[in-house]
Amino acid sequence: MTKYSKKDILSVLDAKGSDIINIMSKTKQYRKNNLITYSKNIFIPLTEICRNDCGYCNFKKNPDDPEAIILKTKEEILADLKEAEKYGCKEAMFAFGEDADEEEIVRIRLKEFGYDNMIDYIVIALVVIALFFAGRYIYKEKKAGKTCVGCPYS
């Protein structure tokens, strides 16, 4: 088994953007067969605010942190999805902190966006996501010349 230095491991963990794809493509030299499975996906934190303080978590930020995602807008979510699409991502993982709406700053942002609670916000976020993907699917079907969009028999 190959031994990796701390520097090697940190370079992988710190990889961003296309560097991740390059690292993945280099792994093929270590295959014993031609089967590698993975899923291209994007991690989208809807908020980084959480009531818990888990020792293993590197996701949570404090509400007073100027870089903390308090609550993403629909436009920010769509921008993330469009960026992921450029890299061929087929899945999106959405995350948010537990009981984030117990924090005043999150409640304020929810009200600014027109929501009463996190559940309402998440439902609308999911609708935006569904419409994004449905629109992409319909466009691809029409471009392929299918007359019955979404119909597997056309």
mmCIF file of N, CA and C in Angstrom, residues 4-105:
data_model
loop_
_atom_site.group_PDB
_atom_site.id
_atom_site.type_symbol
_atom_site.label_atom_id
_atom_site.label_comp_id
_atom_site.label_asym_id
_atom_site.label_seq_id
_atom_site.Cartn_x
_atom_site.Cartn_y
_atom_site.Cartn_z
ATOM 1 N N TYR A 4 1.190 7.944 2.053
ATOM 2 C CA TYR A 4 1.066 9.337 1.642
ATOM 3 C C TYR A 4 1.533 10.243 2.766
ATOM 4 N N SER A 5 2.196 11.315 2.383
ATOM 5 C CA SER A 5 2.658 12.281 3.371
ATOM 6 C C SER A 5 1.478 13.159 3.798
ATOM 7 N N LYS A 6 1.668 13.857 4.877
ATOM 8 C CA LYS A 6 0.645 14.805 5.339
ATOM 9 C C LYS A 6 0.378 15.845 4.255
ATOM 10 N N LYS A 7 1.435 16.268 3.575
ATOM 11 C CA LYS A 7 1.298 17.260 2.500
ATOM 12 C C LYS A 7 0.442 16.700 1.363
ATOM 13 N N ASP A 8 0.647 15.427 0.992
ATOM 14 C CA ASP A 8 -0.152 14.787 -0.058
ATOM 15 C C ASP A 8 -1.636 14.775 0.324
ATOM 16 N N ILE A 9 -1.893 14.364 1.546
ATOM 17 C CA ILE A 9 -3.279 14.257 2.013
ATOM 18 C C ILE A 9 -3.938 15.630 2.068
ATOM 19 N N LEU A 10 -3.224 16.626 2.573
ATOM 20 C CA LEU A 10 -3.782 17.974 2.644
ATOM 21 C C LEU A 10 -4.047 18.554 1.258
ATOM 22 N N SER A 11 -3.210 18.226 0.288
ATOM 23 C CA SER A 11 -3.435 18.749 -1.067
ATOM 24 C C SER A 11 -4.724 18.190 -1.659
ATOM 25 N N VAL A 12 -5.038 16.944 -1.328
ATOM 26 C CA VAL A 12 -6.298 16.360 -1.794
ATOM 27 C C VAL A 12 -7.477 17.001 -1.059
ATOM 28 N N LEU A 13 -7.348 17.128 0.253
ATOM 29 C CA LEU A 13 -8.437 17.692 1.049
ATOM 30 C C LEU A 13 -8.695 19.161 0.727
ATOM 31 N N ASP A 14 -7.668 19.881 0.305
ATOM 32 C CA ASP A 14 -7.807 21.302 -0.010
ATOM 33 C C ASP A 14 -8.163 21.563 -1.475
ATOM 34 N N ALA A 15 -8.296 20.519 -2.266
ATOM 35 C CA ALA A 15 -8.566 20.672 -3.698
ATOM 36 C C ALA A 15 -9.886 21.396 -3.928
ATOM 37 N N LYS A 16 -9.915 22.180 -4.978
ATOM 38 C CA LYS A 16 -11.107 22.951 -5.338
ATOM 39 C C LYS A 16 -11.347 22.829 -6.846
ATOM 40 N N GLY A 17 -12.602 22.962 -7.233
ATOM 41 C CA GLY A 17 -12.983 23.032 -8.638
ATOM 42 C C GLY A 17 -12.422 21.925 -9.503
ATOM 43 N N SER A 18 -11.769 22.315 -10.591
ATOM 44 C CA SER A 18 -11.271 21.335 -11.560
ATOM 45 C C SER A 18 -10.133 20.484 -10.995
ATOM 46 N N ASP A 19 -9.480 20.952 -9.921
ATOM 47 C CA ASP A 19 -8.436 20.130 -9.298
ATOM 48 C C ASP A 19 -9.015 18.815 -8.782
ATOM 49 N N ILE A 20 -10.248 18.849 -8.308
ATOM 50 C CA ILE A 20 -10.901 17.634 -7.812
ATOM 51 C C ILE A 20 -11.075 16.637 -8.957
ATOM 52 N N ILE A 21 -11.533 17.130 -10.106
ATOM 53 C CA ILE A 21 -11.717 16.261 -11.273
ATOM 54 C C ILE A 21 -10.366 15.677 -11.705
ATOM 55 N N ASN A 22 -9.317 16.490 -11.689
ATOM 56 C CA ASN A 22 -7.977 16.011 -12.064
ATOM 57 C C ASN A 22 -7.499 14.917 -11.110
ATOM 58 N N ILE A 23 -7.727 15.099 -9.836
ATOM 59 C CA ILE A 23 -7.325 14.083 -8.853
ATOM 60 C C ILE A 23 -8.091 12.790 -9.106
ATOM 61 N N MET A 24 -9.386 12.912 -9.368
ATOM 62 C CA MET A 24 -10.199 11.723 -9.626
ATOM 63 C C MET A 24 -9.700 10.986 -10.865
ATOM 64 N N SER A 25 -9.337 11.725 -11.894
ATOM 65 C CA SER A 25 -8.887 11.061 -13.120
ATOM 66 C C SER A 25 -7.533 10.366 -12.925
ATOM 67 N N LYS A 26 -6.709 10.901 -12.027
ATOM 68 C CA LYS A 26 -5.415 10.270 -11.755
ATOM 69 C C LYS A 26 -5.561 8.957 -10.996
ATOM 70 N N THR A 27 -6.669 8.764 -10.317
ATOM 71 C CA THR A 27 -6.855 7.534 -9.527
ATOM 72 C C THR A 27 -6.982 6.305 -10.402
ATOM 73 N N LYS A 28 -7.250 6.478 -11.698
ATOM 74 C CA LYS A 28 -7.442 5.313 -12.568
ATOM 75 C C LYS A 28 -6.198 4.420 -12.641
ATOM 76 N N GLN A 29 -5.025 4.974 -12.410
ATOM 77 C CA GLN A 29 -3.812 4.152 -12.450
ATOM 78 C C GLN A 29 -3.746 3.146 -11.303
ATOM 79 N N TYR A 30 -4.556 3.338 -10.289
ATOM 80 C CA TYR A 30 -4.549 2.441 -9.134
ATOM 81 C C TYR A 30 -5.661 1.396 -9.190
ATOM 82 N N ARG A 31 -6.415 1.383 -10.267
ATOM 83 C CA ARG A 31 -7.509 0.423 -10.398
ATOM 84 C C ARG A 31 -6.989 -0.975 -10.669
ATOM 85 N N LYS A 32 -7.687 -1.951 -10.118
ATOM 86 C CA LYS A 32 -7.379 -3.340 -10.428
ATOM 87 C C LYS A 32 -8.314 -3.852 -11.512
ATOM 88 N N ASN A 33 -9.390 -3.158 -11.743
ATOM 89 C CA ASN A 33 -10.309 -3.474 -12.833
ATOM 90 C C ASN A 33 -10.832 -2.149 -13.386
ATOM 91 N N ASN A 34 -11.753 -2.223 -14.267
ATOM 92 C CA ASN A 34 -12.251 -1.000 -14.881
ATOM 93 C C ASN A 34 -13.510 -0.446 -14.224
ATOM 94 N N LEU A 35 -13.742 -0.804 -12.992
ATOM 95 C CA LEU A 35 -14.960 -0.370 -12.330
ATOM 96 C C LEU A 35 -14.641 0.590 -11.189
ATOM 97 N N ILE A 36 -15.012 1.832 -11.386
ATOM 98 C CA ILE A 36 -14.948 2.832 -10.325
ATOM 99 C C ILE A 36 -16.323 3.477 -10.291
ATOM 100 N N THR A 37 -16.900 3.516 -9.137
ATOM 101 C CA THR A 37 -18.205 4.155 -9.034
ATOM 102 C C THR A 37 -18.092 5.402 -8.166
ATOM 103 N N TYR A 38 -18.763 6.416 -8.577
ATOM 104 C CA TYR A 38 -18.860 7.647 -7.816
ATOM 105 C C TYR A 38 -20.040 8.423 -8.369
ATOM 106 N N SER A 39 -20.444 9.382 -7.640
ATOM 107 C CA SER A 39 -21.561 10.210 -8.069
ATOM 108 C C SER A 39 -21.111 11.657 -8.055
ATOM 109 N N LYS A 40 -21.215 12.293 -9.207
ATOM 110 C CA LYS A 40 -20.897 13.717 -9.246
ATOM 111 C C LYS A 40 -22.071 14.451 -8.605
ATOM 112 N N ASN A 41 -21.778 15.162 -7.535
ATOM 113 C CA ASN A 41 -22.845 15.901 -6.876
ATOM 114 C C ASN A 41 -22.307 17.211 -6.337
ATOM 115 N N ILE A 42 -23.223 18.002 -5.886
ATOM 116 C CA ILE A 42 -22.863 19.279 -5.280
ATOM 117 C C ILE A 42 -23.486 19.331 -3.894
ATOM 118 N N PHE A 43 -22.751 19.895 -2.968
ATOM 119 C CA PHE A 43 -23.215 20.113 -1.608
ATOM 120 C C PHE A 43 -23.661 21.561 -1.522
ATOM 121 N N ILE A 44 -24.919 21.781 -1.208
ATOM 122 C CA ILE A 44 -25.460 23.136 -1.135
ATOM 123 C C ILE A 44 -25.995 23.386 0.269
ATOM 124 N N PRO A 45 -25.254 24.147 1.065
ATOM 125 C CA PRO A 45 -25.777 24.494 2.384
ATOM 126 C C PRO A 45 -26.791 25.629 2.253
ATOM 127 N N LEU A 46 -28.027 25.363 2.640
ATOM 128 C CA LEU A 46 -29.054 26.400 2.593
ATOM 129 C C LEU A 46 -28.827 27.418 3.704
ATOM 130 N N THR A 47 -28.255 26.961 4.799
ATOM 131 C CA THR A 47 -27.790 27.806 5.892
ATOM 132 C C THR A 47 -26.660 27.063 6.591
ATOM 133 N N GLU A 48 -25.773 27.814 7.206
ATOM 134 C CA GLU A 48 -24.701 27.195 7.991
ATOM 135 C C GLU A 48 -24.928 27.389 9.488
ATOM 136 N N ILE A 49 -26.097 27.869 9.830
ATOM 137 C CA ILE A 49 -26.435 28.122 11.228
ATOM 138 C C ILE A 49 -27.067 26.868 11.822
ATOM 139 N N CYS A 50 -26.618 26.506 13.008
ATOM 140 C CA CYS A 50 -27.104 25.291 13.670
ATOM 141 C C CYS A 50 -27.060 25.495 15.176
ATOM 142 N N ARG A 51 -28.018 24.904 15.870
ATOM 143 C CA ARG A 51 -28.034 25.036 17.332
ATOM 144 C C ARG A 51 -27.021 24.119 18.001
ATOM 145 N N ASN A 52 -26.631 23.056 17.326
ATOM 146 C CA ASN A 52 -25.718 22.078 17.911
ATOM 147 C C ASN A 52 -24.267 22.539 17.789
ATOM 148 N N ASP A 53 -23.427 21.905 18.571
ATOM 149 C CA ASP A 53 -22.002 22.210 18.531
ATOM 150 C C ASP A 53 -21.232 20.891 18.517
ATOM 151 N N CYS A 54 -21.437 20.113 17.473
ATOM 152 C CA CYS A 54 -20.828 18.787 17.361
ATOM 153 C C CYS A 54 -19.326 18.920 17.118
ATOM 154 N N GLY A 55 -18.554 18.134 17.822
ATOM 155 C CA GLY A 55 -17.103 18.211 17.728
ATOM 156 C C GLY A 55 -16.546 17.829 16.372
ATOM 157 N N TYR A 56 -17.251 16.998 15.625
ATOM 158 C CA TYR A 56 -16.762 16.516 14.337
ATOM 159 C C TYR A 56 -17.159 17.419 13.164
ATOM 160 N N CYS A 57 -18.041 18.356 13.409
ATOM 161 C CA CYS A 57 -18.631 19.141 12.313
ATOM 162 C C CYS A 57 -17.750 20.323 11.920
ATOM 163 N N ASN A 58 -17.519 20.459 10.620
ATOM 164 C CA ASN A 58 -16.805 21.641 10.125
ATOM 165 C C ASN A 58 -17.734 22.496 9.262
ATOM 166 N N PHE A 59 -19.015 22.242 9.390
ATOM 167 C CA PHE A 59 -20.036 22.890 8.573
ATOM 168 C C PHE A 59 -20.602 24.130 9.265
ATOM 169 N N LYS A 60 -20.851 24.037 10.541
ATOM 170 C CA LYS A 60 -21.532 25.090 11.294
ATOM 171 C C LYS A 60 -20.687 26.353 11.401
ATOM 172 N N LYS A 61 -21.396 27.474 11.282
ATOM 173 C CA LYS A 61 -20.775 28.771 11.553
ATOM 174 C C LYS A 61 -21.675 29.520 12.523
ATOM 175 N N ASN A 62 -21.088 30.429 13.240
ATOM 176 C CA ASN A 62 -21.848 31.237 14.187
ATOM 177 C C ASN A 62 -22.588 32.341 13.436
ATOM 178 N N PRO A 63 -23.757 32.731 13.933
ATOM 179 C CA PRO A 63 -24.530 33.769 13.261
ATOM 180 C C PRO A 63 -23.800 35.100 13.111
ATOM 181 N N ASP A 64 -22.854 35.396 14.002
ATOM 182 C CA ASP A 64 -22.130 36.662 13.901
ATOM 183 C C ASP A 64 -20.918 36.594 12.978
ATOM 184 N N ASP A 65 -20.656 35.422 12.394
ATOM 185 C CA ASP A 65 -19.558 35.269 11.434
ATOM 186 C C ASP A 65 -19.969 35.953 10.125
ATOM 187 N N PRO A 66 -19.210 36.950 9.673
ATOM 188 C CA PRO A 66 -19.603 37.669 8.443
ATOM 189 C C PRO A 66 -19.607 36.788 7.186
ATOM 190 N N GLU A 67 -18.921 35.633 7.231
ATOM 191 C CA GLU A 67 -18.900 34.735 6.077
ATOM 192 C C GLU A 67 -19.949 33.629 6.166
ATOM 193 N N ALA A 68 -20.714 33.605 7.251
ATOM 194 C CA ALA A 68 -21.722 32.555 7.431
ATOM 195 C C ALA A 68 -22.862 32.721 6.433
ATOM 196 N N ILE A 69 -23.312 31.601 5.902
ATOM 197 C CA ILE A 69 -24.515 31.609 5.067
ATOM 198 C C ILE A 69 -25.691 31.580 6.031
ATOM 199 N N ILE A 70 -26.406 32.685 6.095
ATOM 200 C CA ILE A 70 -27.567 32.755 6.984
ATOM 201 C C ILE A 70 -28.730 32.031 6.328
ATOM 202 N N LEU A 71 -28.997 32.343 5.084
ATOM 203 C CA LEU A 71 -30.047 31.689 4.315
ATOM 204 C C LEU A 71 -29.826 32.036 2.846
ATOM 205 N N LYS A 72 -29.715 31.043 2.006
ATOM 206 C CA LYS A 72 -29.496 31.308 0.582
ATOM 207 C C LYS A 72 -30.791 31.780 -0.081
ATOM 208 N N THR A 73 -30.618 32.659 -1.040
ATOM 209 C CA THR A 73 -31.753 33.091 -1.847
ATOM 210 C C THR A 73 -32.020 32.051 -2.933
ATOM 211 N N LYS A 74 -33.193 32.125 -3.547
ATOM 212 C CA LYS A 74 -33.504 31.226 -4.672
ATOM 213 C C LYS A 74 -32.474 31.409 -5.782
ATOM 214 N N GLU A 75 -32.068 32.657 -5.987
ATOM 215 C CA GLU A 75 -31.091 32.948 -7.039
ATOM 216 C C GLU A 75 -29.736 32.302 -6.740
ATOM 217 N N GLU A 76 -29.332 32.299 -5.474
ATOM 218 C CA GLU A 76 -28.062 31.668 -5.097
ATOM 219 C C GLU A 76 -28.137 30.149 -5.280
ATOM 220 N N ILE A 77 -29.275 29.570 -4.931
ATOM 221 C CA ILE A 77 -29.451 28.126 -5.115
ATOM 222 C C ILE A 77 -29.369 27.780 -6.598
ATOM 223 N N LEU A 78 -30.062 28.555 -7.430
ATOM 224 C CA LEU A 78 -30.020 28.308 -8.881
ATOM 225 C C LEU A 78 -28.613 28.492 -9.437
ATOM 226 N N ALA A 79 -27.898 29.490 -8.952
ATOM 227 C CA ALA A 79 -26.519 29.707 -9.411
ATOM 228 C C ALA A 79 -25.644 28.503 -9.060
ATOM 229 N N ASP A 80 -25.835 27.960 -7.856
ATOM 230 C CA ASP A 80 -25.080 26.762 -7.461
ATOM 231 C C ASP A 80 -25.415 25.590 -8.377
ATOM 232 N N LEU A 81 -26.697 25.408 -8.674
ATOM 233 C CA LEU A 81 -27.114 24.303 -9.543
ATOM 234 C C LEU A 81 -26.556 24.456 -10.955
ATOM 235 N N LYS A 82 -26.560 25.683 -11.459
ATOM 236 C CA LYS A 82 -26.018 25.925 -12.799
ATOM 237 C C LYS A 82 -24.516 25.670 -12.840
ATOM 238 N N GLU A 83 -23.819 26.056 -11.788
ATOM 239 C CA GLU A 83 -22.370 25.795 -11.706
ATOM 240 C C GLU A 83 -22.128 24.286 -11.661
ATOM 241 N N ALA A 84 -22.913 23.571 -10.873
ATOM 242 C CA ALA A 84 -22.767 22.114 -10.770
ATOM 243 C C ALA A 84 -23.034 21.444 -12.107
ATOM 244 N N GLU A 85 -23.994 21.971 -12.841
ATOM 245 C CA GLU A 85 -24.336 21.401 -14.146
ATOM 246 C C GLU A 85 -23.150 21.472 -15.103
ATOM 247 N N LYS A 86 -22.343 22.523 -14.997
ATOM 248 C CA LYS A 86 -21.153 22.660 -15.844
ATOM 249 C C LYS A 86 -20.175 21.502 -15.640
ATOM 250 N N TYR A 87 -20.177 20.940 -14.430
ATOM 251 C CA TYR A 87 -19.270 19.840 -14.100
ATOM 252 C C TYR A 87 -19.938 18.479 -14.243
ATOM 253 N N GLY A 88 -21.146 18.465 -14.783
ATOM 254 C CA GLY A 88 -21.832 17.203 -15.010
ATOM 255 C C GLY A 88 -22.436 16.589 -13.757
ATOM 256 N N CYS A 89 -22.665 17.389 -12.745
ATOM 257 C CA CYS A 89 -23.263 16.861 -11.513
ATOM 258 C C CYS A 89 -24.696 16.422 -11.773
ATOM 259 N N LYS A 90 -25.043 15.288 -11.205
ATOM 260 C CA LYS A 90 -26.381 14.719 -11.384
ATOM 261 C C LYS A 90 -27.176 14.699 -10.082
ATOM 262 N N GLU A 91 -26.540 15.034 -8.993
ATOM 263 C CA GLU A 91 -27.201 15.037 -7.694
ATOM 264 C C GLU A 91 -26.847 16.324 -6.950
ATOM 265 N N ALA A 92 -27.765 16.729 -6.104
ATOM 266 C CA ALA A 92 -27.515 17.871 -5.233
ATOM 267 C C ALA A 92 -27.875 17.459 -3.811
ATOM 268 N N MET A 93 -26.969 17.723 -2.883
ATOM 269 C CA MET A 93 -27.245 17.462 -1.477
ATOM 270 C C MET A 93 -27.435 18.792 -0.775
ATOM 271 N N PHE A 94 -28.613 18.954 -0.217
ATOM 272 C CA PHE A 94 -28.934 20.191 0.480
ATOM 273 C C PHE A 94 -28.821 19.952 1.979
ATOM 274 N N ALA A 95 -28.220 20.890 2.665
ATOM 275 C CA ALA A 95 -28.017 20.747 4.099
ATOM 276 C C ALA A 95 -28.370 22.056 4.790
ATOM 277 N N PHE A 96 -28.758 21.915 6.016
ATOM 278 C CA PHE A 96 -28.985 23.078 6.858
ATOM 279 C C PHE A 96 -28.829 22.619 8.299
ATOM 280 N N GLY A 97 -28.515 23.545 9.168
ATOM 281 C CA GLY A 97 -28.311 23.209 10.564
ATOM 282 C C GLY A 97 -29.611 22.880 11.268
ATOM 283 N N GLU A 98 -29.475 22.102 12.322
ATOM 284 C CA GLU A 98 -30.649 21.711 13.095
ATOM 285 C C GLU A 98 -31.225 22.927 13.841
ATOM 286 N N ASP A 99 -32.524 23.095 13.682
ATOM 287 C CA ASP A 99 -33.251 24.193 14.343
ATOM 288 C C ASP A 99 -32.588 25.550 14.118
ATOM 289 N N ALA A 100 -32.130 25.761 12.904
ATOM 290 C CA ALA A 100 -31.473 27.030 12.569
ATOM 291 C C ALA A 100 -32.404 28.211 12.809
ATOM 292 N N ASP A 101 -33.701 27.990 12.630
ATOM 293 C CA ASP A 101 -34.637 29.102 12.794
ATOM 294 C C ASP A 101 -34.912 29.456 14.256
ATOM 295 N N GLU A 102 -34.181 28.850 15.181
ATOM 296 C CA GLU A 102 -34.215 29.310 16.572
ATOM 297 C C GLU A 102 -33.361 30.568 16.735
ATOM 298 N N GLU A 103 -32.461 30.790 15.783
ATOM 299 C CA GLU A 103 -31.600 31.978 15.824
ATOM 300 C C GLU A 103 -32.347 33.175 15.239
ATOM 301 N N GLU A 104 -32.264 34.287 15.932
ATOM 302 C CA GLU A 104 -32.988 35.492 15.513
ATOM 303 C C GLU A 104 -32.613 35.929 14.093
ATOM 304 N N ILE A 105 -31.335 35.877 13.768
ATOM 305 C CA ILE A 105 -30.891 36.334 12.447
ATOM 306 C C ILE A 105 -31.516 35.492 11.328
#
